[in-house]
Amino acid sequence: MAQPVPVANLPIHTPDRPVRWAADQFLEGVVILMDKPKGWSSFDVVRFVRNRVPVRKVGHAGTLDPMATGLLVLCCGRATRSIEQFQSFRKRYLTTIRLGEETASYDAETPVEGTAPVHHLTEELFRHTIESTFLGEQMQQPPIFSALKREGIRNYKRARAGERERPSSRLVSLYEAKINRFLLPEMDVDLLCGKGFYVRSFAHDLARSVGSCGHLTSLRRTETGSLHVRDAWTPEALNEWIRVNVNETD
């Protein structure tokens, strides 16, 4: 079985430190940092990059929902063997939670299905609840709408077909949670979490735990391990770099 390449040894293609755009370089393994636009699926980004790099083997290290934006780590060539290493890294997210309204998907991708009071909610109540209940290891139930598979079928496909069977809970970790803005009915939260953590479930469970309800209206991944979205390519910027540095020199 082929051994993964240590991530520290992999060249990373960024706007400040581009790699040599050649087939042999990419076959050996290259990592590309992308800033996923809102409305794109993670596979849309994979397909975008696959159609431009000099190899066909491209995969991502951690799904982002179409509504979400931010850092998506793409592995090309032999770097795909190291995807699990990247997936194991801690990840940081900036999110906005709308309180008092609940949706089936736990985000703004589906209609509001329920409401609850918000007049009793305070920033201090949320801070205390996060510290006492949500920090550290915990059992978390993924959303019904998720990319997890059951009997080979993605859960979100089952949910769109009307199924409402809840996925099994699993052990996850939340290392940090900081409220950056609290202005009812919204609050912004900065989260640092481990592999498999669903921010949508966190928003849903947190709001329920204080006697209300809530869902995500925005989600942005800013970090994966030591990698940061500020060093990532937008699709437009990568296209322009290729046009200037690759296509015009062919």
Short mmCIF file of C-alpha atoms in Angstrom, two decimals:
data_model
loop_
_atom_site.label_atom_id
_atom_site.label_comp_id
_atom_site.label_asym_id
_atom_site.label_seq_id
_atom_site.Cartn_x
_atom_site.Cartn_y
_atom_site.Cartn_z
CA MET A 1 0.00 0.00 0.00
CA ALA A 2 1.33 3.43 -0.97
CA GLN A 3 2.46 5.48 2.00
CA PRO A 4 1.14 9.03 2.51
CA VAL A 5 3.55 11.90 2.01
CA PRO A 6 4.20 13.87 5.23
CA VAL A 7 2.27 17.11 4.82
CA ALA A 8 5.31 19.14 5.87
CA ASN A 9 7.11 17.87 2.76
CA LEU A 10 4.38 18.82 0.30
CA PRO A 11 4.79 21.96 -1.84
CA ILE A 12 1.84 24.32 -1.44
CA HIS A 13 0.73 26.46 -4.38
CA THR A 14 -0.28 29.89 -3.09
CA PRO A 15 -0.32 33.37 -4.68
CA ASP A 16 2.83 34.31 -2.74
CA ARG A 17 4.69 31.02 -3.34
CA PRO A 18 3.56 29.39 -6.60
CA VAL A 19 4.97 26.00 -7.59
CA ARG A 20 6.36 24.89 -10.93
CA TRP A 21 3.38 24.17 -13.18
CA ALA A 22 4.52 20.88 -14.69
CA ALA A 23 3.18 17.33 -14.85
CA ASP A 24 6.13 15.76 -13.02
CA GLN A 25 5.84 18.27 -10.19
CA PHE A 26 2.11 17.61 -9.75
CA LEU A 27 2.49 13.84 -10.02
CA GLU A 28 4.91 13.96 -7.09
CA GLY A 29 2.29 15.88 -5.12
CA VAL A 30 1.12 19.47 -4.83
CA VAL A 31 -1.34 21.13 -2.45
CA ILE A 32 -3.48 24.04 -3.67
CA LEU A 33 -5.31 26.29 -1.20
CA MET A 34 -8.64 27.53 -2.53
CA ASP A 35 -11.12 30.06 -1.13
CA LYS A 36 -14.42 28.35 -1.96
CA PRO A 37 -17.10 30.78 -3.17
CA LYS A 38 -20.62 30.69 -1.80
CA GLY A 39 -22.92 28.51 -3.89
CA TRP A 40 -20.14 26.19 -5.08
CA SER A 41 -20.03 22.62 -3.81
CA SER A 42 -16.67 21.27 -2.69
CA PHE A 43 -16.65 19.05 -5.79
CA ASP A 44 -17.28 22.13 -7.97
CA VAL A 45 -13.94 23.44 -6.70
CA VAL A 46 -12.26 20.08 -7.30
CA ARG A 47 -13.59 19.99 -10.84
CA PHE A 48 -12.49 23.60 -11.44
CA VAL A 49 -8.91 22.80 -10.38
CA ARG A 50 -8.81 19.38 -12.07
CA ASN A 51 -9.60 21.04 -15.40
CA ARG A 52 -6.59 23.35 -15.00
CA VAL A 53 -3.74 21.42 -13.36
CA PRO A 54 -1.46 19.08 -15.37
CA VAL A 55 -2.78 15.94 -13.57
CA ARG A 56 -6.26 14.42 -13.22
CA LYS A 57 -5.91 13.13 -9.67
CA VAL A 58 -7.33 15.86 -7.40
CA GLY A 59 -9.22 15.57 -4.11
CA HIS A 60 -10.24 17.84 -1.24
CA ALA A 61 -9.48 17.47 2.46
CA GLY A 62 -12.79 18.34 4.14
CA THR A 63 -16.20 19.12 2.69
CA LEU A 64 -17.71 22.59 2.88
CA ASP A 65 -21.46 23.02 2.35
CA PRO A 66 -22.50 25.03 -0.74
CA MET A 67 -23.62 27.89 1.52
CA ALA A 68 -20.22 28.02 3.22
CA THR A 69 -17.13 29.83 1.99
CA GLY A 70 -13.46 29.69 2.83
CA LEU A 71 -10.45 27.44 2.94
CA LEU A 72 -10.60 24.21 0.95
CA VAL A 73 -7.36 22.23 0.82
CA LEU A 74 -6.93 20.45 -2.52
CA CYS A 75 -4.42 17.65 -2.95
CA CYS A 76 -3.06 16.80 -6.41
CA GLY A 77 -1.15 13.73 -7.60
CA ARG A 78 0.53 11.75 -4.81
CA ALA A 79 -0.56 14.38 -2.30
CA THR A 80 -4.01 12.73 -2.35
CA ARG A 81 -2.47 10.01 -0.15
CA SER A 82 -2.13 12.66 2.56
CA ILE A 83 -5.77 13.83 2.57
CA GLU A 84 -6.51 12.08 5.87
CA GLN A 85 -3.64 13.95 7.51
CA PHE A 86 -5.16 17.28 6.51
CA GLN A 87 -8.62 16.14 7.59
CA SER A 88 -7.30 15.40 11.08
CA PHE A 89 -6.13 19.00 11.61
CA ARG A 90 -8.09 21.42 13.76
CA LYS A 91 -10.23 23.84 11.79
CA ARG A 92 -11.37 27.38 12.55
CA TYR A 93 -14.71 28.78 11.42
CA LEU A 94 -16.42 32.16 11.57
CA THR A 95 -20.18 31.79 11.67
CA THR A 96 -23.36 33.81 12.06
CA ILE A 97 -26.29 32.21 13.89
CA ARG A 98 -29.80 33.58 13.50
CA LEU A 99 -31.75 32.94 16.68
CA GLY A 100 -35.47 32.33 17.01
CA GLU A 101 -35.83 30.54 13.68
CA GLU A 102 -35.21 26.87 12.89
CA THR A 103 -34.76 25.01 9.61
CA ALA A 104 -34.53 21.32 8.70
CA SER A 105 -31.00 21.72 7.35
CA TYR A 106 -29.88 23.85 10.33
CA ASP A 107 -28.87 26.59 7.86
CA ALA A 108 -30.46 29.04 5.43
CA GLU A 109 -30.60 26.52 2.58
CA THR A 110 -34.09 25.32 3.59
CA PRO A 111 -37.20 27.26 4.71
CA VAL A 112 -37.90 28.25 8.29
CA GLU A 113 -39.98 25.49 9.91
CA GLY A 114 -40.26 26.72 13.48
CA THR A 115 -39.82 29.77 15.69
CA ALA A 116 -39.10 30.38 19.38
CA PRO A 117 -38.70 33.35 21.74
CA VAL A 118 -35.42 35.29 21.87
CA HIS A 119 -36.27 38.06 24.39
CA HIS A 120 -34.68 36.12 27.26
CA LEU A 121 -31.37 35.50 25.47
CA THR A 122 -28.22 37.29 26.58
CA GLU A 123 -24.58 37.12 25.57
CA GLU A 124 -23.66 36.02 29.09
CA LEU A 125 -26.17 33.15 28.92
CA PHE A 126 -24.56 31.90 25.72
CA ARG A 127 -21.03 32.27 27.08
CA HIS A 128 -21.89 30.28 30.19
CA THR A 129 -23.71 27.57 28.19
CA ILE A 130 -20.84 27.17 25.73
CA GLU A 131 -18.26 26.89 28.51
CA SER A 132 -20.29 24.52 30.66
CA THR A 133 -21.78 22.28 27.95
CA PHE A 134 -20.06 22.54 24.58
CA LEU A 135 -16.32 22.95 25.09
CA GLY A 136 -14.21 19.80 25.00
CA GLU A 137 -15.25 16.34 23.85
CA GLN A 138 -18.94 15.72 23.32
CA MET A 139 -21.38 13.49 21.48
CA GLN A 140 -22.86 15.33 18.53
CA GLN A 141 -25.60 14.31 16.14
CA PRO A 142 -24.91 15.35 12.52
CA PRO A 143 -27.65 17.21 10.64
CA ILE A 144 -30.21 15.25 8.63
CA PHE A 145 -28.92 17.19 5.62
CA SER A 146 -25.28 16.06 5.46
CA ALA A 147 -22.84 14.39 3.07
CA LEU A 148 -22.58 11.35 5.32
CA LYS A 149 -23.68 8.10 3.69
CA ARG A 150 -26.19 5.52 4.90
CA GLU A 151 -26.36 2.31 2.87
CA GLY A 152 -24.37 4.06 0.13
CA ILE A 153 -26.71 7.05 -0.20
CA ARG A 154 -25.85 10.57 0.95
CA ASN A 155 -28.04 11.72 3.84
CA TYR A 156 -28.92 14.99 2.13
CA LYS A 157 -30.39 13.02 -0.79
CA ARG A 158 -32.52 11.02 1.62
CA ALA A 159 -33.61 14.22 3.37
CA ARG A 160 -34.58 15.88 0.10
CA ALA A 161 -36.70 12.81 -0.65
CA GLY A 162 -38.57 13.35 2.61
CA GLU A 163 -36.74 10.98 4.96
CA ARG A 164 -36.16 12.37 8.46
CA GLU A 165 -34.18 9.58 10.15
CA ARG A 166 -31.55 11.16 12.42
CA PRO A 167 -27.92 10.06 11.95
CA SER A 168 -26.12 8.39 14.84
CA SER A 169 -24.25 10.65 17.27
CA ARG A 170 -20.46 10.63 17.27
CA LEU A 171 -17.64 11.94 19.43
CA VAL A 172 -16.32 15.36 18.39
CA SER A 173 -14.23 18.11 20.00
CA LEU A 174 -14.69 21.86 20.34
CA TYR A 175 -11.50 23.61 21.52
CA GLU A 176 -12.50 27.28 21.42
CA ALA A 177 -15.71 29.28 20.97
CA LYS A 178 -15.67 33.07 21.09
CA ILE A 179 -18.71 35.31 20.59
CA ASN A 180 -17.53 38.19 18.40
CA ARG A 181 -20.87 39.97 18.04
CA PHE A 182 -24.19 39.68 19.87
CA LEU A 183 -27.09 41.68 18.47
CA LEU A 184 -30.41 39.89 18.61
CA PRO A 185 -31.61 38.05 16.69
CA GLU A 186 -28.05 37.27 15.49
CA MET A 187 -24.66 36.47 16.91
CA ASP A 188 -21.25 35.84 15.35
CA VAL A 189 -19.12 33.04 16.78
CA ASP A 190 -15.47 32.10 16.15
CA LEU A 191 -14.98 28.32 16.56
CA LEU A 192 -11.92 26.05 16.67
CA CYS A 193 -12.95 22.43 16.38
CA GLY A 194 -11.75 18.94 15.51
CA LYS A 195 -12.47 16.46 12.75
CA GLY A 196 -16.12 15.63 12.10
CA PHE A 197 -17.53 18.63 14.00
CA TYR A 198 -20.70 20.04 12.43
CA VAL A 199 -21.05 23.78 13.02
CA ARG A 200 -24.68 23.57 11.90
CA SER A 201 -25.42 21.04 14.64
CA PHE A 202 -23.60 23.24 17.15
CA ALA A 203 -25.80 26.22 16.23
CA HIS A 204 -28.96 24.12 16.45
CA ASP A 205 -28.03 22.43 19.74
CA LEU A 206 -26.76 25.62 21.38
CA ALA A 207 -29.95 27.56 20.63
CA ARG A 208 -32.12 24.66 21.82
CA SER A 209 -30.12 24.39 25.05
CA VAL A 210 -31.03 27.99 26.04
CA GLY A 211 -34.73 27.62 25.32
CA SER A 212 -34.86 28.96 21.80
CA CYS A 213 -33.89 27.77 18.33
CA GLY A 214 -31.52 28.90 15.62
CA HIS A 215 -29.80 28.20 12.32
CA LEU A 216 -26.67 29.27 10.43
CA THR A 217 -26.90 32.16 7.98
CA SER A 218 -23.18 32.24 7.16
CA LEU A 219 -20.16 29.97 7.62
CA ARG A 220 -16.55 30.60 6.65
CA ARG A 221 -13.60 28.29 7.23
CA THR A 222 -10.51 30.38 7.88
CA GLU A 223 -7.93 27.81 9.01
CA THR A 224 -6.98 24.15 8.61
CA GLY A 225 -4.06 23.43 10.92
CA SER A 226 -1.45 26.08 10.15
CA LEU A 227 -2.95 26.84 6.73
CA HIS A 228 -4.99 30.06 6.41
CA VAL A 229 -7.55 31.29 3.91
CA ARG A 230 -5.61 34.53 3.46
CA ASP A 231 -3.06 32.44 1.52
CA ALA A 232 -5.69 30.84 -0.71
CA TRP A 233 -6.62 31.40 -4.33
CA THR A 234 -10.01 32.58 -5.45
CA PRO A 235 -11.08 30.87 -8.70
CA GLU A 236 -10.70 34.19 -10.55
CA ALA A 237 -7.18 34.78 -9.22
CA LEU A 238 -6.04 31.24 -10.08
CA ASN A 239 -7.46 31.59 -13.58
CA GLU A 240 -5.59 34.85 -14.11
CA TRP A 241 -2.32 33.42 -12.74
CA ILE A 242 -2.58 30.46 -15.12
CA ARG A 243 -3.35 32.75 -18.05
CA VAL A 244 -0.28 34.90 -17.39
CA ASN A 245 2.21 32.31 -16.14
CA VAL A 246 1.20 29.12 -17.94
CA ASN A 247 -0.93 29.65 -21.03
CA GLU A 248 1.05 32.60 -22.39
CA THR A 249 4.35 30.73 -22.00
CA ASP A 250 3.22 27.44 -23.63
#
